[in-house]
Coordinates of C-alpha atoms in Angstrom, one line a residue:
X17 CA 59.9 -98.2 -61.1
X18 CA 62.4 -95.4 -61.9
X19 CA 62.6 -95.5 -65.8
X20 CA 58.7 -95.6 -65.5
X21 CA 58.4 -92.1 -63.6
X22 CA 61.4 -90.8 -65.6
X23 CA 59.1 -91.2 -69.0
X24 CA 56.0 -89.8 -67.6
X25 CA 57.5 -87.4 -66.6
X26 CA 59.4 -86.5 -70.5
X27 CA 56.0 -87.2 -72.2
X28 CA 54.4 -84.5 -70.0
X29 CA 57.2 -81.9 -70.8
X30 CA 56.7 -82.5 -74.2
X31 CA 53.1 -82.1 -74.6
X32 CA 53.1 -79.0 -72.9
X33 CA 55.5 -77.4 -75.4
X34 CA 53.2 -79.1 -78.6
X35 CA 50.4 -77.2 -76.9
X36 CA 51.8 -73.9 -76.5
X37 CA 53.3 -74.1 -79.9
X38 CA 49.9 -74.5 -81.7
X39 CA 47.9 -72.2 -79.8
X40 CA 50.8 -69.8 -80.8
X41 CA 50.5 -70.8 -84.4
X42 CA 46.3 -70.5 -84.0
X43 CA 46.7 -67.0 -82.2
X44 CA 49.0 -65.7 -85.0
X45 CA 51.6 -64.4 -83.2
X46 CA 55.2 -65.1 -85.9
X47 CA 58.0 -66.2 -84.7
X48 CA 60.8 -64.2 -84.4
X49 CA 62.2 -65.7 -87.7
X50 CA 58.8 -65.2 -89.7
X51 CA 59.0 -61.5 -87.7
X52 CA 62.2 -60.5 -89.5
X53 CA 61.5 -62.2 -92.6
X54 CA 58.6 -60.0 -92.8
X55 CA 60.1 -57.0 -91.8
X56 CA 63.0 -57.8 -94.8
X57 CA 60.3 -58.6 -97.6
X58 CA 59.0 -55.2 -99.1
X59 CA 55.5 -54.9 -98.9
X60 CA 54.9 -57.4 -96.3
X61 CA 52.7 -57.2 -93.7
X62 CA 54.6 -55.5 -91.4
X63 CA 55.2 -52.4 -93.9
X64 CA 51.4 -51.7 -93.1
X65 CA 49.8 -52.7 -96.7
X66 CA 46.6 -55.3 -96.2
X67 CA 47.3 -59.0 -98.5
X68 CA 45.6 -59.1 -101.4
X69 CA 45.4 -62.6 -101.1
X70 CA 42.8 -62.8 -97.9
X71 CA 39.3 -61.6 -99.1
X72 CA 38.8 -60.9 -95.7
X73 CA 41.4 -58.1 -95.5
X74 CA 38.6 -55.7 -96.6
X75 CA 39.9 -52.4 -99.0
X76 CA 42.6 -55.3 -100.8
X77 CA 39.9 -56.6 -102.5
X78 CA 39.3 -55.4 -106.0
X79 CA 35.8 -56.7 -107.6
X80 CA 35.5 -56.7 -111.6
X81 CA 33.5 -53.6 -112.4
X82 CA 32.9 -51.1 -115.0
X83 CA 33.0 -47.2 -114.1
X84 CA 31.4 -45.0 -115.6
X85 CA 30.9 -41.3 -115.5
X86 CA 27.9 -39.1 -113.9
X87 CA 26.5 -36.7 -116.5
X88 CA 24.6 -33.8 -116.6
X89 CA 21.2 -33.6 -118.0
X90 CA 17.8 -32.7 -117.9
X91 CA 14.3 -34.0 -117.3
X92 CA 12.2 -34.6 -120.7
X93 CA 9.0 -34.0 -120.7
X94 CA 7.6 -36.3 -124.1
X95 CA 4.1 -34.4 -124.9
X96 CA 2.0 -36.9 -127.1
X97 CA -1.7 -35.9 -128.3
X98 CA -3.7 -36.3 -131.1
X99 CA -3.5 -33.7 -134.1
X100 CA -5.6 -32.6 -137.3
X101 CA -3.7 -31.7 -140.6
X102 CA -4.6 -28.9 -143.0
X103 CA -3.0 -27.7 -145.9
X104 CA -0.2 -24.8 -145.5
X105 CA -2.1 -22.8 -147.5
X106 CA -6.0 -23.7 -148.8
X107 CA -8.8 -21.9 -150.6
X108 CA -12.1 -22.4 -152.0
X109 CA -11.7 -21.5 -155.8
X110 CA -15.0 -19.6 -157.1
X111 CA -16.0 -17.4 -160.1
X112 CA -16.3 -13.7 -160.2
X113 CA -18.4 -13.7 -163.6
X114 CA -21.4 -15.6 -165.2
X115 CA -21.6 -17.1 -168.2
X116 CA -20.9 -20.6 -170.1
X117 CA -17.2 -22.4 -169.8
X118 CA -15.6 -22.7 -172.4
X119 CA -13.0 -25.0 -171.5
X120 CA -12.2 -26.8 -167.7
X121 CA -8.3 -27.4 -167.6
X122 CA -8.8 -29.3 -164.3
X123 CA -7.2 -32.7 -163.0
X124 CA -8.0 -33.3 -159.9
X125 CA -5.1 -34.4 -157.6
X126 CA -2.9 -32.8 -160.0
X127 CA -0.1 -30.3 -159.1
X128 CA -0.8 -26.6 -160.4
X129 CA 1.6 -23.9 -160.5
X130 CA 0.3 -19.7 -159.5
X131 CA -0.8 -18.3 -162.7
X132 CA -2.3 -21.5 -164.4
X133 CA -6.2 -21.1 -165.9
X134 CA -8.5 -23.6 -164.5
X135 CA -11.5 -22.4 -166.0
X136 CA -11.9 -20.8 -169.0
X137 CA -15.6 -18.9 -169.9
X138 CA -17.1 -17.4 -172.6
X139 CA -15.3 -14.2 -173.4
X140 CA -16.3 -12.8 -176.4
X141 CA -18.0 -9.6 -175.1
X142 CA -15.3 -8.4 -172.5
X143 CA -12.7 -9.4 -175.7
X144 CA -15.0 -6.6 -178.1
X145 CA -15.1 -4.6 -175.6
X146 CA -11.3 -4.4 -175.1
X147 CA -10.6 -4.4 -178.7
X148 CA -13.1 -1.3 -179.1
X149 CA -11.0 0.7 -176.4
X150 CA -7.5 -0.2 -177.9
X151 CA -8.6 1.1 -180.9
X152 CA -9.9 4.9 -179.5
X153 CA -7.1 5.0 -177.0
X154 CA -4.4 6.6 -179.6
X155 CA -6.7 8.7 -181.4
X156 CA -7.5 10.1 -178.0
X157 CA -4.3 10.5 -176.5
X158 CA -3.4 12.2 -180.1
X159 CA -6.2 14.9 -179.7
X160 CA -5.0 15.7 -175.6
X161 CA -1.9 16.7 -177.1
X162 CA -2.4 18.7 -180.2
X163 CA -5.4 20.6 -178.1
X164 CA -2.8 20.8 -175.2
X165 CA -0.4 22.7 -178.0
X166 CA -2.8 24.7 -179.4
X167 CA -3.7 26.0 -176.2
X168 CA -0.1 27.1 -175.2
X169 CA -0.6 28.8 -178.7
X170 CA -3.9 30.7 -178.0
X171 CA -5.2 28.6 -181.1
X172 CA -7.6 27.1 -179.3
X173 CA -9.2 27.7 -175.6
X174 CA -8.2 25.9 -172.1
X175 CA -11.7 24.3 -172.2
X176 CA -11.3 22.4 -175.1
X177 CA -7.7 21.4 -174.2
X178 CA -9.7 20.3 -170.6
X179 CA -12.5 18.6 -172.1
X180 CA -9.9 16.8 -174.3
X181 CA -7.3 15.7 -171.4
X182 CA -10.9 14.0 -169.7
X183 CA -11.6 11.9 -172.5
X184 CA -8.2 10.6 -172.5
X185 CA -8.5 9.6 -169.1
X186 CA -11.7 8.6 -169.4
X187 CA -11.0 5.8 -172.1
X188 CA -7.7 4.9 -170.2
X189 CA -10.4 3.6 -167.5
X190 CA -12.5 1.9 -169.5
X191 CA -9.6 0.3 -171.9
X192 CA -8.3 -0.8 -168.0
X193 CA -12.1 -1.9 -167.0
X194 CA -12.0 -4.0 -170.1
X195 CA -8.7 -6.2 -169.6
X196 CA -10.1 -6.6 -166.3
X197 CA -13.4 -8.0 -167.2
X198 CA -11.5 -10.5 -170.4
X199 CA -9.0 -11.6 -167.1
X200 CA -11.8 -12.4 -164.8
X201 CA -12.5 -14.7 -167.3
X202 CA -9.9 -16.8 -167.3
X203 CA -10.4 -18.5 -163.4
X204 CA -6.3 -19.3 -162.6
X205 CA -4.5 -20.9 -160.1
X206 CA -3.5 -18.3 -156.7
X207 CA -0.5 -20.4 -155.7
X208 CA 1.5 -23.2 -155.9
X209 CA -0.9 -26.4 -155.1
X210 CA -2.8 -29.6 -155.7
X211 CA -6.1 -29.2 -157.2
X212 CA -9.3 -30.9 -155.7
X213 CA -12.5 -32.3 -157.7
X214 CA -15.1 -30.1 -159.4
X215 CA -17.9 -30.7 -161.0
X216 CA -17.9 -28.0 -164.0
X217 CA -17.6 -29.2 -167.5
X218 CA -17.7 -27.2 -171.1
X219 CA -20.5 -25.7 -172.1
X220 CA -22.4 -25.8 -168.4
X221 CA -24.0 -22.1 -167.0
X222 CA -21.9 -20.9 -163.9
X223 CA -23.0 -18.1 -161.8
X224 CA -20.7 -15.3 -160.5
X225 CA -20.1 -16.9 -156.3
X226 CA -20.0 -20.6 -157.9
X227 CA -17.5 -22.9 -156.4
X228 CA -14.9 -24.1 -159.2
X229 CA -12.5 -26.2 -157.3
X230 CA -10.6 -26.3 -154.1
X231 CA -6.6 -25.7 -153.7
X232 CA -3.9 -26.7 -151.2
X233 CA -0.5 -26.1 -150.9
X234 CA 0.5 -29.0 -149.1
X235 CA 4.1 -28.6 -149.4
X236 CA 3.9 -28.2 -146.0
X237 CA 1.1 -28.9 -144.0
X238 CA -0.1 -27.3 -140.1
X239 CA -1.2 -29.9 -138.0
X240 CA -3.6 -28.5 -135.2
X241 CA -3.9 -30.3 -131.7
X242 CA -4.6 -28.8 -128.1
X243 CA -2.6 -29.3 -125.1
X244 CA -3.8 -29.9 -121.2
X245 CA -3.2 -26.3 -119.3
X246 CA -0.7 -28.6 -117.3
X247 CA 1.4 -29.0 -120.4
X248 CA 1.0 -25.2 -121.6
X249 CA 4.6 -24.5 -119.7
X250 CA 6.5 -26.8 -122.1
X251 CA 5.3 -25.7 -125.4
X252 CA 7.0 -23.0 -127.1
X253 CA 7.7 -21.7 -130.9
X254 CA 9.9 -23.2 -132.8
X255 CA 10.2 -26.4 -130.3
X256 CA 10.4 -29.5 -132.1
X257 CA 7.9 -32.2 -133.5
X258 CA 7.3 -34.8 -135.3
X259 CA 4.0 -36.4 -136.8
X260 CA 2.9 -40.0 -137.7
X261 CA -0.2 -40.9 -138.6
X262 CA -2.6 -42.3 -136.0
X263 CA -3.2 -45.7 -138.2
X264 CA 1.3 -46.5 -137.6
X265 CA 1.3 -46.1 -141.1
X266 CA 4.6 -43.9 -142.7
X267 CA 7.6 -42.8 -141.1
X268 CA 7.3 -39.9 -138.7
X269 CA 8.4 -36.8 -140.3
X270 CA 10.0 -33.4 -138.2
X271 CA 8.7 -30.1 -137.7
X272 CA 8.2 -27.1 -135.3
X273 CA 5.7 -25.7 -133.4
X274 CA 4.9 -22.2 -135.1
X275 CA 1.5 -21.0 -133.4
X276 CA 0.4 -20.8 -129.4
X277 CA -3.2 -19.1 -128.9
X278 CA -3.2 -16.2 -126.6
X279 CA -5.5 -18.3 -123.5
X280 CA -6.5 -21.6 -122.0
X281 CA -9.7 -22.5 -124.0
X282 CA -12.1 -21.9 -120.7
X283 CA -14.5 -25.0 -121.7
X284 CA -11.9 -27.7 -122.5
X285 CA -8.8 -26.1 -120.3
X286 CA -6.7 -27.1 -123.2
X287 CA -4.2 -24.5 -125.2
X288 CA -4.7 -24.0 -129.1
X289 CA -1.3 -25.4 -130.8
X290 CA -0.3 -25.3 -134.7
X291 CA 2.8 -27.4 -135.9
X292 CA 4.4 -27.0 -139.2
X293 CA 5.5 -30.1 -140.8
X294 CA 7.6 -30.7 -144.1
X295 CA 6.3 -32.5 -146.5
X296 CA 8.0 -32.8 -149.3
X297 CA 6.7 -36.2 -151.2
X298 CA 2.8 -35.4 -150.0
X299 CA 2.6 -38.3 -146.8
X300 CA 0.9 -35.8 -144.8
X301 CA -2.8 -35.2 -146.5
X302 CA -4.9 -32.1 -145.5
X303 CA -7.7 -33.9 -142.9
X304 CA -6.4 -36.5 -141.9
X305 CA -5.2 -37.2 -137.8
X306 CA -1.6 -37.5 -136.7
X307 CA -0.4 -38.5 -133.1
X308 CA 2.2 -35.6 -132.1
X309 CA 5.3 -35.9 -129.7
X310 CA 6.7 -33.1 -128.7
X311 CA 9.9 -32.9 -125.9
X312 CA 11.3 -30.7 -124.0
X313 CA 13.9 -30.0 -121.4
X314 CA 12.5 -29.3 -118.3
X315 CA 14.5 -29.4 -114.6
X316 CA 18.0 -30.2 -114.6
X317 CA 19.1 -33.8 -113.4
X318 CA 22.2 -36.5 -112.8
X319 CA 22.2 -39.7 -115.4
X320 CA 23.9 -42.3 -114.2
X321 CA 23.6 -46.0 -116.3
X322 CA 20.7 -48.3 -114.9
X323 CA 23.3 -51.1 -113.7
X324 CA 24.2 -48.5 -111.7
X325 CA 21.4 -48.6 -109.1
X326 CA 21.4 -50.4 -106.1
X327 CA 18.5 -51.1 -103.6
X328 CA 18.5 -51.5 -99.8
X329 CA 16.4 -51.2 -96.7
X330 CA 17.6 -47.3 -96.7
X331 CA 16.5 -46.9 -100.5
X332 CA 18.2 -46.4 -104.0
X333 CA 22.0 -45.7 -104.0
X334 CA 25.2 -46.3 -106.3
X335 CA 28.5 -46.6 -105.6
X336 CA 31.1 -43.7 -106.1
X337 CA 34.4 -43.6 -106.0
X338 CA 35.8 -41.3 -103.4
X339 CA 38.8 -39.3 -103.4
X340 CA 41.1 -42.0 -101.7
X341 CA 39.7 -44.1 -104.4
X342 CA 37.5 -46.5 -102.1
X343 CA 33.5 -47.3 -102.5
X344 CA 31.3 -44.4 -100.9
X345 CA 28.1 -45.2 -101.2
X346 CA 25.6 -42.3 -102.8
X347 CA 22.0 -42.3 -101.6
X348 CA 19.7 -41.4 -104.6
X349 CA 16.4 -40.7 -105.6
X350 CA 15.0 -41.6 -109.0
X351 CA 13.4 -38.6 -111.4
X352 CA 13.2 -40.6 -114.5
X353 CA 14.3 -43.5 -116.2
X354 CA 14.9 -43.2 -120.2
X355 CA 16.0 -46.8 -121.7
X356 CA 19.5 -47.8 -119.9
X357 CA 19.8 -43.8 -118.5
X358 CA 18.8 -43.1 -114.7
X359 CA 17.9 -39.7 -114.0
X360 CA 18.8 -39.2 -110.2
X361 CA 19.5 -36.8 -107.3
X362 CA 21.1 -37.0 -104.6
X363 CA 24.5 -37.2 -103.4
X364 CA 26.4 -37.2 -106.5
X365 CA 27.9 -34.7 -108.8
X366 CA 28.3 -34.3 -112.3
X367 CA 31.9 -35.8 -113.2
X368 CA 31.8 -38.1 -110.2
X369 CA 33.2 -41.8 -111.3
X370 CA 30.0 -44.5 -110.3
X371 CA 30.2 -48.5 -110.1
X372 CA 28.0 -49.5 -112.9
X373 CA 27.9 -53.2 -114.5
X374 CA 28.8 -55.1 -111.7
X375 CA 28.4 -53.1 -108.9
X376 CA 26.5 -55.5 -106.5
X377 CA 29.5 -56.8 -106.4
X378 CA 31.2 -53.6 -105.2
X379 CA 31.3 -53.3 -100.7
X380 CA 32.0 -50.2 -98.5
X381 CA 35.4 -48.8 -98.8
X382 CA 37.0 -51.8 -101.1
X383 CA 39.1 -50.2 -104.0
X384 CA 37.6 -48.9 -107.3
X385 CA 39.6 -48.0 -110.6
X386 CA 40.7 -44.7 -111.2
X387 CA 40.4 -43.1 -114.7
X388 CA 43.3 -43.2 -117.0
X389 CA 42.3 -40.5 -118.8
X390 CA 39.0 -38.0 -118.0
X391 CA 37.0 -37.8 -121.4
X392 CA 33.8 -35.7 -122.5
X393 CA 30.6 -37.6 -120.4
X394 CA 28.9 -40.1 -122.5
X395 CA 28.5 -42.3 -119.8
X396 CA 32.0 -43.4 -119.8
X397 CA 32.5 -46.5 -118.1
X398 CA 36.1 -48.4 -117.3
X399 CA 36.4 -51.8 -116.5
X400 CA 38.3 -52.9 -113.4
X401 CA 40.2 -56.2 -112.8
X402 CA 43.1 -57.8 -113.3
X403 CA 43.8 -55.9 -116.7
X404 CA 44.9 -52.7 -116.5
X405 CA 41.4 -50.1 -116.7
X406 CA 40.3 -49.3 -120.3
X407 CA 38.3 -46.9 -121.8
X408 CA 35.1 -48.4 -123.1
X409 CA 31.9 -47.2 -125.5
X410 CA 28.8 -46.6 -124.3

């Protein structure tokens, strides 16, 4: 009966002591060995520094994520209406004379320079006419000067030096009157341009008014279009374009605006615009419609990349790296989005480092990469990891 008490009583003891030792293993609590050997080992627990190894030990978790850099820009404001062309430069070409043409040096479509005759009619009258005055011009001019000698000699009177000096002048006009009427003649070319279609041909009757042909300079052409009064604000001279034609056809070519009207057209609200367009191999043709885009810079803003953003029940926010190097998080509102680019405000500044691919990833206060080296914003993102952080392109 002894031995039998004496081994209850040594298997109690010793289940006691299993117990306490696991619920002191459970709590945590080291032993004093495991105590020291972690005060010994540098960068143990006991130094203060949280183990990478537990993901629940909060700011020693890294995530993989790419940084990249808050920029300054600007709100665009893309203007896009619909636009008529005309030539740079365009007239109506007409006769000043009547009579029969002689000869029609006209191709239509064909490029002309200034100075080139178009039309050629009749001339024979103005020609006889000019001849005639050539020929009395020297014998005048001779008599204004001997009379004007004879005069200073008392050889003859001031009268008849006078009346000779008149008729000088007098056939200088009509020798003048007479190349003028022989040049009206010949119907040339004002400028530079491509000649339209006419209808004269040798030999028909034209009438002084008569419309020969048409010219344009299309070298460059103006492309007219009208702007809502709410868009008046962000058009100004010299503020870049470019036109395409409204069929898709052709590549869009650049160019400036170069006129404003002075007021808000009162029946359409709309402003008067004129656009200046190169166009150097002809695309652009005088009368035809051209959509027109126009952008411009209007209140300043934050871009941040589009992976950037996150969503909760608070709104739009990113992740930022704060200056202890842990996640902040950034509320933000959205102004704009342009392709991958975010244009934001909110509680961010320009140079501030952001979570971008892989930032849904990224939790409150858990470690983010710093920058090895701060470069000139182009949305410069660093990936974070096991590697060491490198730079990467846009």
């Amino acid at each position: 009966m002894r031995p039998l008490i004496l081994g209850l009583l040594c298997g109690a003891v010793a289940g006691a002591t299993a117990t306490a030792t696991i619920t002191m293993w459970r709590s945590g609590d080291d032993t004093p060995g495991q105590a020291a050997t972690q005060q010994a080992r540098p960068g143990g627990a006991a130094a203060g520094r949280p183990n990478p190894g537990r993901r629940g030990g909060g700011r020693g978790y890294a995530p993989a994520v790419e940084m990249a850099t808050a920029e300054e820009a600007a709100i665009k404001k893309v203007i896009s209406v619909i636009g008529e062309a005309r030539a740079l430069r365009s007239v109506a070409i007409t006769s000043e004379v009547t009579g029969l043409v002689e000869q029609v040096a006209i191709v239509s479509g064909q490029k002309v320079k200034r100075g080139d005759v178009l039309v050629q009619v009749e001339n024979d009258g103005p020609t006889i006419d000019l001849n005639r005055a050539r020929a009395q011009y020297p014998i005048a001019k001779a008599n204004a000067a001997r009379f004007k000698e004879l005069a200073a000699a008392d050889a003859a009177s001031e009268q008849e030096a006078e009346t000779a000096f008149n008729a000088l002048k007098t056939l200088e006009a009509e020798l003048q009157a007479a190349e003028y009427a022989l040049a009206q003649r010949s119907i040339a070319a004002p400028f530079d341009g491509i000649a339209g279609l006419t209808d004269i041909e040798p030999g028909d009757y034209i009438r002084a008014g008569d419309i020969v042909t048409t010219l344009d300079d299309t070298s460059s052409v103006v492309i007219q279009f009208a702007v809502p009064q709410e868009l008046a604000a962000f058009i100004n001279i010299g503020q870049s374009v470019n036109a395409r034609l409204t069929s898709g056809g052709g590549v869009k070519l650049d160019g400036s605006v170069t006129a404003l009207d002075s007021r808000i057209d009162p029946q359409s609200r709309t402003l008067r615009v004129e656009a200046t367009v190169n166009n150097p191999n002809g695309a652009l043709i005088p009368g035809a419609v051209f959509n027109i885009e126009a952008t411009s810079d209007g209140a300043p803003a934050i871009a941040v990349p589009g992976l950037a953003l996150q969503w909760d029940r608070s709104g739009a926010y990113v992740w930022k790296r704060g200056e202890d190097g842990a996640a902040v998080r950034a509320g933000v509102s959205i102004l704009q989005r342009n392709d991958d680019i975010i244009l934001v405000e909110g509680d961010i500044a320009v140079g501030d480092l952001i979570a971008a691919d892989g930032a849904d990833r990224v939790r409150r206060g858990v470690p983010l990469p710093a920058p090895q080296t701060r470069s000139k914003p182009s949305v410069n993102r660093q990936r974070s990891g096991a590697a060491a952080p490198a730079i990467l392109g846009n």
